Coordinates of C-alpha atoms in Angstrom, one line a residue:
Chain A
M1 CA -7.1 11.2 -24.6
L2 CA -4.1 13.4 -24.6
I3 CA -3.2 15.7 -27.4
I4 CA 0.5 15.7 -27.4
K5 CA 1.1 18.4 -29.9
E6 CA -1.0 21.0 -28.0
V7 CA 1.8 23.1 -26.6
N8 CA 3.0 26.7 -26.8
L9 CA 4.6 27.2 -30.1
N10 CA 7.2 29.6 -28.8
E11 CA 8.4 27.1 -26.2
D12 CA 11.3 24.9 -27.2
L13 CA 10.3 21.3 -26.8
D14 CA 13.5 19.8 -28.1
F15 CA 14.3 18.7 -24.6
I16 CA 11.9 15.8 -24.8
S17 CA 13.9 14.0 -27.5
Q18 CA 17.0 14.8 -25.6
L19 CA 16.0 13.3 -22.2
P20 CA 19.0 11.3 -21.0
D21 CA 18.9 7.5 -21.2
N22 CA 18.9 7.0 -17.5
L23 CA 15.7 9.0 -17.1
L24 CA 14.0 7.1 -19.9
S25 CA 15.1 3.7 -18.4
R26 CA 13.6 4.9 -15.1
I27 CA 10.3 5.5 -16.8
I28 CA 10.4 2.0 -18.5
S29 CA 11.1 0.5 -15.0
F30 CA 7.5 1.3 -14.1
L31 CA 6.0 -0.5 -17.1
S32 CA 4.9 -4.1 -17.1
I33 CA 7.5 -6.5 -18.5
N34 CA 5.8 -6.9 -21.9
E35 CA 5.3 -3.1 -22.3
A36 CA 8.9 -2.6 -21.4
A37 CA 10.0 -5.1 -24.1
R38 CA 7.8 -3.3 -26.6
T39 CA 9.7 -0.1 -26.2
S40 CA 12.6 -1.7 -28.0
I41 CA 11.0 -1.0 -31.4
L42 CA 10.5 2.7 -30.9
S43 CA 13.8 3.7 -32.5
K44 CA 17.4 2.5 -32.6
R45 CA 18.2 4.5 -29.5
W46 CA 15.5 2.7 -27.6
I47 CA 16.5 -0.9 -28.5
H48 CA 18.6 -1.3 -25.3
L49 CA 17.0 1.2 -22.9
W50 CA 14.7 -1.4 -21.4
K51 CA 17.7 -3.6 -20.6
N52 CA 18.9 -1.0 -18.2
V53 CA 15.9 -0.8 -15.9
F54 CA 16.1 -0.8 -12.2
H55 CA 12.9 -2.9 -11.7
L56 CA 11.8 -6.0 -13.5
D57 CA 8.4 -7.6 -12.9
F58 CA 8.3 -11.1 -14.4
D59 CA 4.5 -11.7 -14.2
W60 CA 3.6 -14.8 -16.2
A61 CA 0.2 -13.2 -16.9
N62 CA 2.0 -10.6 -19.0
M63 CA 4.4 -13.0 -20.7
I64 CA 2.4 -16.1 -21.6
K65 CA -0.3 -16.0 -24.2
F66 CA -3.5 -17.7 -22.9
I67 CA -4.8 -20.6 -24.8
P68 CA -8.2 -19.9 -26.3
K69 CA -11.1 -21.1 -24.2
Y70 CA -12.4 -23.7 -26.5
Y71 CA -9.0 -25.3 -26.7
H72 CA -8.8 -25.1 -22.9
H73 CA -12.1 -26.9 -22.5
R74 CA -11.1 -29.7 -24.9
L75 CA -7.9 -30.2 -23.1
C76 CA -9.5 -30.3 -19.7
K77 CA -11.1 -33.6 -20.7
E78 CA -7.7 -35.0 -21.2
F79 CA -5.8 -34.4 -18.0
F80 CA -2.5 -35.6 -19.5
N81 CA -2.6 -32.9 -22.2
F82 CA -3.6 -30.3 -19.6
I83 CA -0.4 -31.0 -17.8
I84 CA 1.6 -30.7 -21.0
V85 CA 0.2 -27.3 -21.6
A86 CA 1.1 -26.2 -18.1
E87 CA 4.6 -27.5 -18.6
E88 CA 5.0 -25.7 -21.9
H89 CA 3.9 -22.4 -20.2
A90 CA 6.5 -22.9 -17.5
K91 CA 9.2 -23.7 -20.0
K92 CA 8.4 -20.6 -22.1
Y93 CA 8.3 -18.4 -19.0
G94 CA 11.7 -19.8 -18.0
E95 CA 13.2 -19.1 -21.4
I96 CA 12.0 -15.5 -21.4
V97 CA 13.2 -14.8 -17.9
N98 CA 16.6 -16.3 -18.7
T99 CA 17.0 -14.2 -21.9
I100 CA 16.0 -11.0 -20.1
L101 CA 18.2 -11.5 -17.1
D102 CA 21.0 -12.4 -19.4
Q103 CA 20.6 -9.2 -21.4
H104 CA 20.2 -6.9 -18.4
V105 CA 23.0 -4.3 -18.5
G106 CA 24.9 -3.2 -15.4
D107 CA 24.2 -4.0 -11.8
D108 CA 21.5 -1.4 -11.1
L109 CA 18.6 -3.9 -10.8
T110 CA 17.4 -2.9 -7.4
S111 CA 13.9 -4.4 -7.5
C112 CA 12.6 -7.7 -8.9
C113 CA 9.3 -9.6 -8.9
F114 CA 8.6 -13.1 -10.1
K115 CA 5.2 -14.6 -10.6
H116 CA 6.1 -18.0 -11.8
F117 CA 4.9 -21.6 -12.3
H118 CA 5.4 -24.6 -10.0
R119 CA 7.5 -26.2 -12.7
N120 CA 10.1 -23.4 -12.6
V121 CA 10.9 -24.5 -9.0
Y122 CA 11.3 -28.2 -9.8
D123 CA 13.5 -27.3 -12.8
G124 CA 15.9 -25.4 -10.6
D125 CA 15.5 -22.3 -12.7
F126 CA 13.9 -20.4 -9.8
K127 CA 16.8 -21.0 -7.4
S128 CA 19.3 -19.9 -10.0
W129 CA 17.4 -16.7 -10.9
V130 CA 17.3 -15.7 -7.3
E131 CA 21.0 -16.4 -6.8
F132 CA 21.9 -14.5 -10.0
I133 CA 20.0 -11.3 -9.2
V134 CA 21.0 -11.3 -5.6
E135 CA 24.7 -12.0 -6.3
S136 CA 25.4 -10.0 -9.4
K137 CA 23.0 -7.1 -9.1
K138 CA 22.4 -4.6 -6.4
L139 CA 19.1 -6.1 -5.5
S140 CA 17.3 -4.8 -2.4
F141 CA 13.6 -5.6 -3.1
L142 CA 12.6 -9.1 -4.0
S143 CA 9.1 -10.5 -4.4
L144 CA 8.5 -14.2 -5.2
E145 CA 5.1 -15.6 -6.0
C146 CA 4.2 -19.1 -7.2
K147 CA 1.0 -19.7 -9.1
P148 CA -1.6 -20.8 -6.6
P149 CA -2.3 -24.6 -6.3
S150 CA -4.7 -25.8 -9.0
D151 CA -5.9 -29.0 -10.5
T152 CA -2.5 -29.6 -12.1
Y153 CA -0.5 -28.9 -9.0
K154 CA -2.6 -29.4 -5.9
T155 CA -0.1 -28.5 -3.2
L156 CA 2.2 -25.6 -2.5
V157 CA 5.7 -25.9 -3.8
M158 CA 8.6 -26.2 -1.4
A159 CA 10.9 -23.2 -1.8
K160 CA 14.6 -23.8 -1.1
F161 CA 17.3 -21.2 -1.1
K162 CA 21.0 -20.9 -0.6
P163 CA 22.2 -20.0 3.0
K164 CA 22.4 -16.2 3.6
I165 CA 20.8 -15.5 0.3
F166 CA 18.6 -12.7 1.7
S167 CA 21.5 -11.0 3.6
N168 CA 21.6 -7.9 1.3
L169 CA 17.9 -7.4 0.8
C170 CA 15.9 -4.6 2.3
S171 CA 12.5 -6.0 1.4
L172 CA 11.2 -9.5 0.8
E173 CA 7.8 -10.9 -0.1
L174 CA 7.0 -14.6 -0.4
T175 CA 3.6 -15.9 -1.6
N176 CA 2.3 -19.5 -2.1
Y177 CA 5.2 -21.6 -0.8
E178 CA 5.8 -24.2 1.7
L179 CA 8.8 -23.5 3.9
E180 CA 10.8 -26.0 5.9
G181 CA 13.9 -26.2 8.1
S182 CA 16.5 -25.2 5.6
I183 CA 14.8 -21.8 5.1
L184 CA 16.3 -20.6 8.4
S185 CA 19.8 -20.6 7.0
A186 CA 18.6 -18.5 4.0
F187 CA 17.4 -15.9 6.6
E188 CA 20.8 -15.9 8.4
S189 CA 22.5 -12.6 8.9
C190 CA 19.8 -10.6 7.1
K191 CA 20.2 -7.6 9.3
K192 CA 19.4 -5.2 6.5
L193 CA 15.9 -6.7 6.0
K194 CA 13.3 -4.1 7.0
I195 CA 10.2 -5.3 5.3
L196 CA 9.0 -8.9 5.2
K197 CA 5.7 -10.1 3.8
L198 CA 4.6 -13.7 4.0
K199 CA 1.4 -14.6 2.2
K200 CA -0.2 -18.0 2.0
I201 CA 2.8 -19.8 3.3
S202 CA 2.7 -23.2 5.0
M203 CA 5.2 -23.6 7.8
V204 CA 5.5 -24.9 11.3
T205 CA 5.8 -22.9 14.5
S206 CA 9.6 -23.2 14.7
I207 CA 10.0 -21.9 11.2
I208 CA 8.0 -18.7 11.5
N209 CA 9.4 -17.9 14.9
G210 CA 12.9 -18.8 13.6
I211 CA 12.6 -16.4 10.7
L212 CA 11.4 -13.6 12.9
E213 CA 14.3 -14.2 15.3
N214 CA 16.8 -14.0 12.4
C215 CA 15.2 -10.8 11.0
F216 CA 16.0 -8.7 14.0
G217 CA 16.1 -5.4 12.1
L218 CA 12.6 -5.8 10.8
E219 CA 10.4 -2.6 10.7
K220 CA 7.4 -3.9 8.8
F221 CA 6.0 -7.4 9.0
C222 CA 2.9 -8.8 7.3
L223 CA 1.7 -12.3 7.8
I224 CA -1.3 -13.1 5.6
Q225 CA -3.4 -16.3 5.3
S226 CA -0.5 -18.5 6.3
Y227 CA -0.9 -21.7 8.3
G228 CA 0.8 -24.7 9.9
F229 CA 1.8 -22.9 13.0
D230 CA -0.1 -22.3 16.3
S231 CA 2.1 -19.9 18.2
L232 CA 3.6 -16.6 17.1
K233 CA 6.4 -14.8 18.9
I234 CA 7.1 -11.3 17.6
E235 CA 9.8 -9.6 19.6
N236 CA 11.5 -7.5 17.0
K237 CA 12.8 -4.3 18.6
N238 CA 12.6 -2.1 15.6
L239 CA 9.2 -3.2 14.4
K240 CA 6.9 -0.3 13.6
Y241 CA 4.2 -1.9 11.4
L242 CA 2.5 -5.2 12.0
E243 CA -0.2 -6.8 9.9
L244 CA -1.8 -10.2 10.8
L245 CA -4.5 -11.3 8.4
G246 CA -6.5 -14.5 8.3
L247 CA -4.5 -16.5 10.8
N248 CA -5.6 -19.4 13.0
V249 CA -3.4 -19.7 16.1
K250 CA -3.4 -20.6 19.8
E251 CA -1.3 -17.7 21.0
I252 CA 0.3 -14.5 19.8
D253 CA 3.0 -12.7 21.7
V254 CA 3.9 -9.2 20.4
N255 CA 6.6 -7.6 22.4
A256 CA 7.7 -4.6 20.3
E257 CA 8.2 -1.3 22.1
E258 CA 8.5 0.7 18.8
L259 CA 5.3 -0.7 17.2
Q260 CA 3.2 2.1 15.9
V261 CA 0.7 0.4 13.6
L262 CA -1.2 -2.8 14.3
V263 CA -3.6 -4.2 11.7
I264 CA -5.5 -7.4 12.5
D265 CA -8.2 -8.9 10.3
S266 CA -10.0 -12.2 10.7
L267 CA -8.0 -13.7 13.5
R268 CA -8.8 -17.1 15.0
C269 CA -7.3 -17.2 18.5
P270 CA -8.5 -17.8 22.1
P271 CA -9.0 -14.4 23.8
K272 CA -6.4 -15.1 26.4
G273 CA -3.9 -16.2 23.8
I274 CA -3.4 -12.7 22.5
R275 CA -0.7 -10.8 24.4
I276 CA 0.4 -7.5 23.0
Y277 CA 2.9 -5.3 24.8
S278 CA 3.4 -2.1 22.8
R279 CA 3.0 1.2 24.6
N280 CA 3.7 3.4 21.6
L281 CA 0.9 2.2 19.3
R282 CA -0.5 5.0 17.2
N283 CA -2.8 3.1 14.9
F284 CA -5.0 0.1 15.8
S285 CA -7.2 -1.6 13.2
Y286 CA -9.3 -4.6 13.9
A287 CA -11.8 -6.3 11.5
C288 CA -13.2 -9.5 10.2
N289 CA -13.3 -8.8 6.4
L290 CA -11.7 -11.9 5.1
I291 CA -14.2 -14.4 6.5
P292 CA -17.6 -14.5 4.8
Q293 CA -20.3 -13.4 7.1
E294 CA -22.2 -16.7 6.8
I295 CA -19.5 -18.5 8.6
E296 CA -19.9 -17.5 12.2
S297 CA -17.1 -19.4 13.7
Q298 CA -16.7 -19.6 17.4
D299 CA -13.0 -19.3 17.2
I300 CA -12.9 -15.9 15.6
L301 CA -11.5 -13.4 18.1
R302 CA -14.2 -10.8 18.3
T303 CA -13.4 -7.1 18.5
R304 CA -14.7 -6.9 22.1
D305 CA -12.4 -9.7 23.2
A306 CA -9.5 -8.0 21.5
L307 CA -10.3 -4.7 23.1
E308 CA -10.6 -6.3 26.5
N309 CA -7.4 -8.3 26.2
C310 CA -5.2 -5.6 24.8
S311 CA -6.2 -3.1 27.5
D312 CA -6.0 -3.0 31.3
L313 CA -9.7 -3.7 31.5
L314 CA -9.0 -7.2 32.8
V315 CA -6.9 -7.2 35.9
Y316 CA -4.2 -9.6 34.7
K317 CA -3.2 -7.3 31.9
P318 CA -0.5 -4.8 32.9
I319 CA -0.5 -2.8 29.7
N320 CA -3.1 -0.9 27.9
I321 CA -2.0 -0.5 24.2
F322 CA -4.5 2.2 23.5
Q323 CA -3.2 5.0 25.7
N324 CA -1.1 6.6 23.0
L325 CA -3.4 5.8 20.1
L326 CA -4.2 8.4 17.4
T327 CA -6.3 6.3 15.1
L328 CA -8.7 3.5 16.1
S329 CA -10.4 1.6 13.4
I330 CA -12.6 -1.4 14.4
D331 CA -15.6 -3.6 13.6
L332 CA -17.9 -3.3 16.5
D333 CA -21.6 -3.9 17.1
L334 CA -22.6 -0.7 19.0
N335 CA -26.0 -2.2 19.6
N336 CA -24.7 -4.9 21.8
I337 CA -24.5 -3.6 25.4
R338 CA -21.4 -5.6 26.3
D339 CA -19.6 -4.4 23.2
A340 CA -20.7 -0.9 23.9
L341 CA -19.5 -1.1 27.5
V342 CA -16.0 -2.3 26.6
F343 CA -15.8 0.3 23.9
S344 CA -16.8 3.1 26.2
Y345 CA -14.1 2.0 28.7
I346 CA -11.4 1.9 25.9
L347 CA -12.5 5.4 24.9
T348 CA -11.7 6.7 28.4
T349 CA -8.2 5.4 28.1
C350 CA -7.3 6.8 24.7
F351 CA -5.7 10.0 25.7
Y352 CA -4.7 11.3 22.3
L353 CA -7.2 9.7 19.9
N354 CA -8.1 12.0 17.0
T355 CA -9.5 9.6 14.4
L356 CA -12.2 7.0 15.0
E357 CA -13.5 4.6 12.4
L358 CA -16.3 2.2 13.3
T359 CA -17.8 -0.4 11.1
I360 CA -21.1 -1.9 12.4
P361 CA -21.2 -5.4 11.1
V362 CA -24.1 -6.5 9.0
K363 CA -26.1 -9.0 11.2
K364 CA -27.8 -12.0 9.9
V365 CA -31.5 -11.9 10.9
S366 CA -31.5 -14.7 13.4
A367 CA -34.4 -14.7 15.9
S368 CA -32.9 -16.5 18.9
T369 CA -29.4 -15.1 19.3
A370 CA -30.5 -11.5 19.6
T371 CA -30.5 -11.1 23.3
S372 CA -28.0 -13.7 24.5
D373 CA -25.2 -11.1 24.7
D374 CA -27.3 -8.3 26.1
C375 CA -27.3 -7.5 29.8
A376 CA -30.0 -5.5 31.5
L377 CA -29.6 -1.8 32.0
P378 CA -31.2 0.2 34.8
F379 CA -32.2 2.8 32.3
P380 CA -33.4 2.9 28.7
K381 CA -30.9 2.0 26.0
S382 CA -31.1 5.4 24.4
M383 CA -29.7 6.9 27.6
F384 CA -26.7 4.6 27.5
W385 CA -24.1 7.0 26.1
E386 CA -25.6 9.9 28.0
N387 CA -24.9 8.0 31.2
R388 CA -21.3 7.2 30.3
E389 CA -18.8 9.9 31.1
V390 CA -16.9 10.2 27.8
S391 CA -13.5 11.3 28.7
G392 CA -12.3 14.9 28.4
F393 CA -9.5 13.6 26.2
I394 CA -12.0 12.4 23.6
R395 CA -13.9 15.7 23.8
K396 CA -10.7 17.6 23.3
N397 CA -8.8 15.6 20.7
L398 CA -11.3 13.7 18.5
K399 CA -11.4 15.3 15.1
F400 CA -12.5 12.7 12.5
V401 CA -15.2 10.1 12.9
K402 CA -16.5 7.6 10.4
V403 CA -19.3 5.3 11.1
K404 CA -19.9 2.6 8.5
G405 CA -23.0 0.4 8.3
F406 CA -25.1 2.7 10.5
T407 CA -28.5 1.2 10.9
G408 CA -30.2 3.9 13.0
K409 CA -30.8 1.7 16.1
E410 CA -31.0 3.3 19.5
L411 CA -27.5 2.7 20.7
E412 CA -25.9 3.8 17.5
V413 CA -27.9 6.9 17.3
S414 CA -27.2 7.8 21.0
F415 CA -23.5 7.3 20.5
V416 CA -23.3 9.5 17.4
Q417 CA -25.5 12.1 19.1
H418 CA -23.3 12.0 22.1
L419 CA -20.2 12.8 20.0
I420 CA -22.0 15.6 18.2
K421 CA -23.0 17.2 21.5
K422 CA -19.7 16.6 23.4
A423 CA -16.7 16.4 21.0
Y424 CA -16.1 20.1 20.6
M425 CA -13.0 19.8 18.3
M426 CA -14.7 17.4 15.9
K427 CA -14.2 18.5 12.3
K428 CA -15.8 15.8 10.2
L429 CA -18.4 13.2 10.9
H430 CA -18.9 10.7 8.1
V431 CA -21.9 8.4 8.4
I432 CA -22.4 5.6 5.8
C433 CA -25.8 3.9 6.0
D434 CA -28.3 1.9 4.1
S435 CA -30.4 4.2 1.9
T436 CA -33.6 3.0 3.7
I437 CA -32.7 4.8 6.9
M438 CA -31.5 8.0 5.4
D439 CA -34.3 10.0 7.1
E440 CA -33.2 8.9 10.5
A441 CA -29.6 9.7 9.6
K442 CA -30.7 13.2 8.5
D443 CA -32.0 13.9 11.9
L444 CA -28.4 13.9 13.1
Q445 CA -27.8 17.1 11.1
S446 CA -30.4 19.0 13.0
L447 CA -28.6 18.6 16.3
Q448 CA -26.8 21.4 18.0
S449 CA -23.1 20.5 17.8
A450 CA -20.4 21.3 20.3
S451 CA -17.9 21.9 17.6
V452 CA -18.2 25.1 15.5
N453 CA -16.3 23.5 12.6
L454 CA -18.2 20.3 12.3
S455 CA -19.4 19.0 8.9
I456 CA -21.6 16.0 8.8
L457 CA -21.4 13.9 5.7
L458 CA -24.1 11.3 5.0
E459 CA -23.6 8.7 2.4
S460 CA -25.9 5.9 1.4
E461 CA -24.8 2.5 0.6
Y462 CA -26.8 0.0 -1.5
Q463 CA -25.4 -3.1 0.0
E464 CA -27.5 -5.8 -1.6
Y465 CA -27.6 -4.8 -5.2
Q466 CA -24.7 -2.5 -6.0
E467 CA -22.1 -3.4 -3.5
D468 CA -19.4 -1.0 -4.5
Q469 CA -21.6 1.9 -5.5
T470 CA -22.0 4.6 -3.0
S471 CA -23.4 7.9 -3.6
I472 CA -22.8 11.0 -1.7
L473 CA -26.1 12.6 -1.1
F474 CA -25.3 15.9 0.5
M475 CA -22.8 17.6 2.7
K476 CA -23.8 20.5 4.9
P477 CA -21.5 22.3 7.3
L478 CA -23.3 22.7 10.5
S479 CA -21.4 25.8 11.4
S480 CA -23.9 27.7 9.4
L481 CA -26.6 26.8 11.8
I482 CA -24.9 28.2 14.9
Chain B
M1 CA 30.0 27.9 13.2
A2 CA 27.8 24.9 13.2
A3 CA 25.3 26.6 15.4
E4 CA 25.0 29.5 13.0
K5 CA 24.5 27.1 10.1
S6 CA 21.4 25.7 11.7
S7 CA 20.1 29.2 12.2
I8 CA 19.4 29.7 8.5
K9 CA 15.8 30.9 8.3
I10 CA 15.1 31.5 4.7
I11 CA 16.6 30.1 1.5
T12 CA 16.3 32.0 -1.7
L13 CA 16.0 29.9 -4.9
I14 CA 16.5 31.7 -8.2
A15 CA 15.1 30.0 -11.3
A16 CA 16.4 30.0 -14.8
D17 CA 14.0 32.9 -15.8
G18 CA 15.1 35.0 -12.8
S19 CA 12.0 34.4 -10.7
V20 CA 12.8 34.2 -7.0
F21 CA 11.4 31.8 -4.4
E22 CA 11.9 32.1 -0.7
V23 CA 11.5 28.8 1.2
E24 CA 12.1 27.4 4.6
P25 CA 15.1 25.0 5.1
N26 CA 12.9 21.9 5.6
I27 CA 11.3 22.4 2.2
V28 CA 14.6 22.0 0.4
K29 CA 15.8 18.9 2.3
E30 CA 14.6 16.6 -0.4
M31 CA 16.5 18.6 -3.0
K32 CA 19.9 17.1 -2.5
T33 CA 21.6 19.4 -5.0
V34 CA 20.5 22.4 -3.0
Q35 CA 21.0 20.8 0.4
S36 CA 24.7 20.0 -0.3
Y37 CA 25.2 23.6 -1.5
I38 CA 23.7 24.9 1.8
D39 CA 25.8 22.4 3.8
E40 CA 29.0 23.8 2.3
L41 CA 28.2 27.4 3.2
D42 CA 28.6 29.1 6.5
Q43 CA 26.1 31.8 6.1
N44 CA 22.9 32.9 7.7
T45 CA 21.1 33.7 4.5
V46 CA 21.6 31.7 1.3
S47 CA 20.7 32.5 -2.2
I48 CA 21.0 29.7 -4.8
P49 CA 20.7 30.1 -8.5
L50 CA 19.1 27.1 -10.3
P51 CA 19.9 27.8 -14.0
N52 CA 18.4 24.5 -15.2
V53 CA 14.9 24.9 -13.7
F54 CA 12.2 27.2 -14.9
G55 CA 10.1 29.3 -12.5
N56 CA 6.8 27.6 -13.2
D57 CA 8.4 24.2 -12.6
L58 CA 10.1 25.2 -9.5
A59 CA 6.9 26.6 -8.1
M60 CA 5.2 23.2 -8.6
I61 CA 8.1 21.4 -7.1
I62 CA 8.0 23.6 -4.0
E63 CA 4.3 23.1 -3.7
Y64 CA 4.8 19.4 -3.8
C65 CA 7.6 19.6 -1.2
K66 CA 5.6 21.8 1.1
K67 CA 2.7 19.3 1.1
H68 CA 4.9 16.3 1.7
A69 CA 7.0 17.9 4.4
S70 CA 4.0 18.9 6.4
E71 CA 3.5 16.8 9.5
E72 CA -0.1 17.8 9.9
E73 CA -1.3 16.3 6.6
T74 CA -2.7 12.8 6.7
K75 CA -1.4 10.1 4.3
E76 CA -4.7 10.2 2.5
A77 CA -4.6 13.9 2.0
K78 CA -1.1 13.6 0.5
E79 CA -2.2 10.9 -1.8
E80 CA -5.2 12.9 -2.9
F81 CA -2.8 15.9 -3.5
D82 CA -0.5 13.7 -5.6
F83 CA -3.5 12.5 -7.7
E84 CA -4.6 16.1 -8.4
F85 CA -1.1 17.3 -8.9
V86 CA -0.5 14.8 -11.8
K87 CA -4.0 15.3 -13.2
R88 CA -3.6 19.0 -13.9
M89 CA -0.3 18.5 -15.8
K90 CA 0.3 18.2 -19.5
S91 CA 2.6 15.5 -20.6
D92 CA 5.5 17.8 -21.5
D93 CA 5.1 19.4 -18.0
K94 CA 5.7 15.9 -16.5
L95 CA 8.8 15.3 -18.7
R96 CA 10.2 18.7 -17.8
L97 CA 9.6 18.1 -14.1
L98 CA 11.2 14.7 -14.4
Q99 CA 14.3 16.4 -15.7
A100 CA 14.2 19.1 -13.0
A101 CA 13.9 16.4 -10.4
S102 CA 16.9 14.7 -11.8
Y103 CA 18.9 17.9 -11.8
L104 CA 17.9 18.7 -8.2
N105 CA 18.6 15.1 -7.2
M106 CA 15.2 14.6 -5.6
E107 CA 14.9 10.8 -5.5
S108 CA 11.3 10.3 -4.4
F109 CA 9.9 13.1 -6.6
L110 CA 11.8 11.6 -9.5
Q111 CA 10.2 8.2 -8.9
F112 CA 6.8 9.9 -8.6
M113 CA 7.2 11.6 -12.0
A114 CA 8.6 8.6 -13.7
K115 CA 5.7 6.6 -12.5
A116 CA 3.2 9.2 -13.7
I117 CA 4.8 9.2 -17.1
A118 CA 4.8 5.4 -17.3
A119 CA 1.1 5.4 -16.5
E120 CA 0.4 7.6 -19.5
I121 CA 2.2 5.4 -22.0
E122 CA 1.1 2.0 -20.5
N123 CA -1.1 0.1 -22.9
Q124 CA -0.8 2.7 -25.7
S125 CA 0.1 2.1 -29.3
V126 CA 3.7 2.3 -30.6
E127 CA 2.7 5.4 -32.5
F128 CA 1.3 7.1 -29.4
V129 CA 4.5 6.5 -27.5
R130 CA 6.7 7.7 -30.4
D131 CA 4.6 10.8 -30.5
Y132 CA 4.8 11.2 -26.7
F133 CA 8.6 11.2 -26.7
Q134 CA 8.9 12.9 -30.1
I135 CA 10.7 9.9 -31.6
E136 CA 11.3 9.4 -35.3
S137 CA 11.5 5.8 -36.1
D138 CA 14.9 5.1 -37.8
F139 CA 14.2 1.5 -38.5
T140 CA 13.6 -0.1 -41.9
P141 CA 10.4 -2.3 -41.9
E142 CA 12.6 -5.4 -41.9
E143 CA 14.6 -4.2 -38.9
E144 CA 11.4 -3.5 -36.9
A145 CA 10.0 -6.9 -37.9
E146 CA 13.2 -8.5 -36.7
L147 CA 13.0 -6.8 -33.3
R148 CA 9.3 -7.8 -33.0
K149 CA 10.3 -11.4 -33.6
E150 CA 13.1 -11.3 -31.1
N151 CA 10.6 -10.5 -28.3
E152 CA 7.6 -12.1 -29.9
W153 CA 6.0 -12.9 -26.6
A154 CA 5.6 -9.2 -25.8
F155 CA 3.7 -8.5 -29.0
K156 CA 0.3 -10.1 -29.2

């Protein structure tokens, strides 16, 4: 707790009560909508300060009182009543939003978020809110999110907008909507739009690609858990950041010369369907976090496939997107020889890589599948990395390495040992492992390292019981040993 | 002259209490008030008085600018710095820095401080917030009740 009055007595603190209105409104802009409204009772001066904010966040969770649980249960039995309650909430939400927008002073509302009910769209309120703030305020950031489908409303709501409505926006986020043909006119002449985030959106192929074509100035694009389309064409010249999460498609074409960051998670796509042409990529991240591990779907594009198909490893690929990479962050089973082979090839092509983050996936114990992917080696597994020529670039540039899910198996150990022995510029090696193999992990610290500045950090992870709790056991700079 | 302008090596900032700070040009880029002053001058060395900013505050602002202008620092390192930076400040430090940021016309630092202050008063009682901003309530109980009713939804 803060003690406000604890200050130097000789210092004049009058300035606090004399802070100008615009600075106080700026502070209120960072409060949730209910907290902002509550500042009106601080003093007469404050009654209207919150009506002059530059950001409004209309989140129904902060505006609508929840009905008590017992009441809720009783109502659930009568579906009809349940709908009535939902309608009432939507109506109340609409009234509050209308009042606040009506009272907002000036045109300096630059950022606005709505988390609304389905009903607000059917009532037409939603459309008029968006038009009002876009047309009479200097809005540049807009985020719209409908309540997710539930028992009451089982499908996504169709969002419709006026033509060219987004033309002055710099950032737009849409969540939980269905989009159809007319949306393309809303995206007309939106050359100022730099950031677009579409989450849980249902739309067909022509819609998503049409939107992308219209937003030619786009610098950051996130497409998350959206569906209804099977082909993605991303050819935005200015695009620097691209995030594709939880998608299921047949093909993805990315042709963005300026792209610097590419983040992919849980992608379902045939290996040959992924075509990425971006020479200037700095940061590549590939994982399967969104899909529960029990579901081992065949369609999920594995990291190995992604690595193969985004590099020049396969003959028909003219471009290797890894050559200018600074950070590589991937899920990869180092114990699988084929995965390890592809990975070792990629490492030889990363000329500038300085940060490497590997997550070794937790494997289900299944007896039969263990060897299907393995291929025979003419030498013991533990020799694998010693027999690979890790490129001089890796040895010279690699500074930070993080290995998560370390299980202490031969190939993993030999990889990590190899880095310790060869990467002479490495500053930090962070190994996160199950507490049961801590002893094996500790052995890593006794190795002679090539880098004089290397510190090895071991962290144990209690996966099964306390998922989020990790404890740092010890950290020892190896330089002291040399 | 343009070529000479770009040759400015060191900028001297003089705080309200007379303390002097010498900084490189890239550090003051974010301070629009200072930058526009520099742009108007055709000199090799510049010395700028800042009568509205105290030395302690200016030192902190420069520390922040140095960290954020550095290209070597990772995004994570900057975030960690921001976290610690706010943590070691008292509430009146934050309010003073907010005012200084406004005077120096530093948009992103201004947002950063406003956000830090908002985080302190979020979910606090009315009394706490009044105390924080040194506000004396000038409402009659009836007037306050009226306002509470007006935005009933915001008060549980």
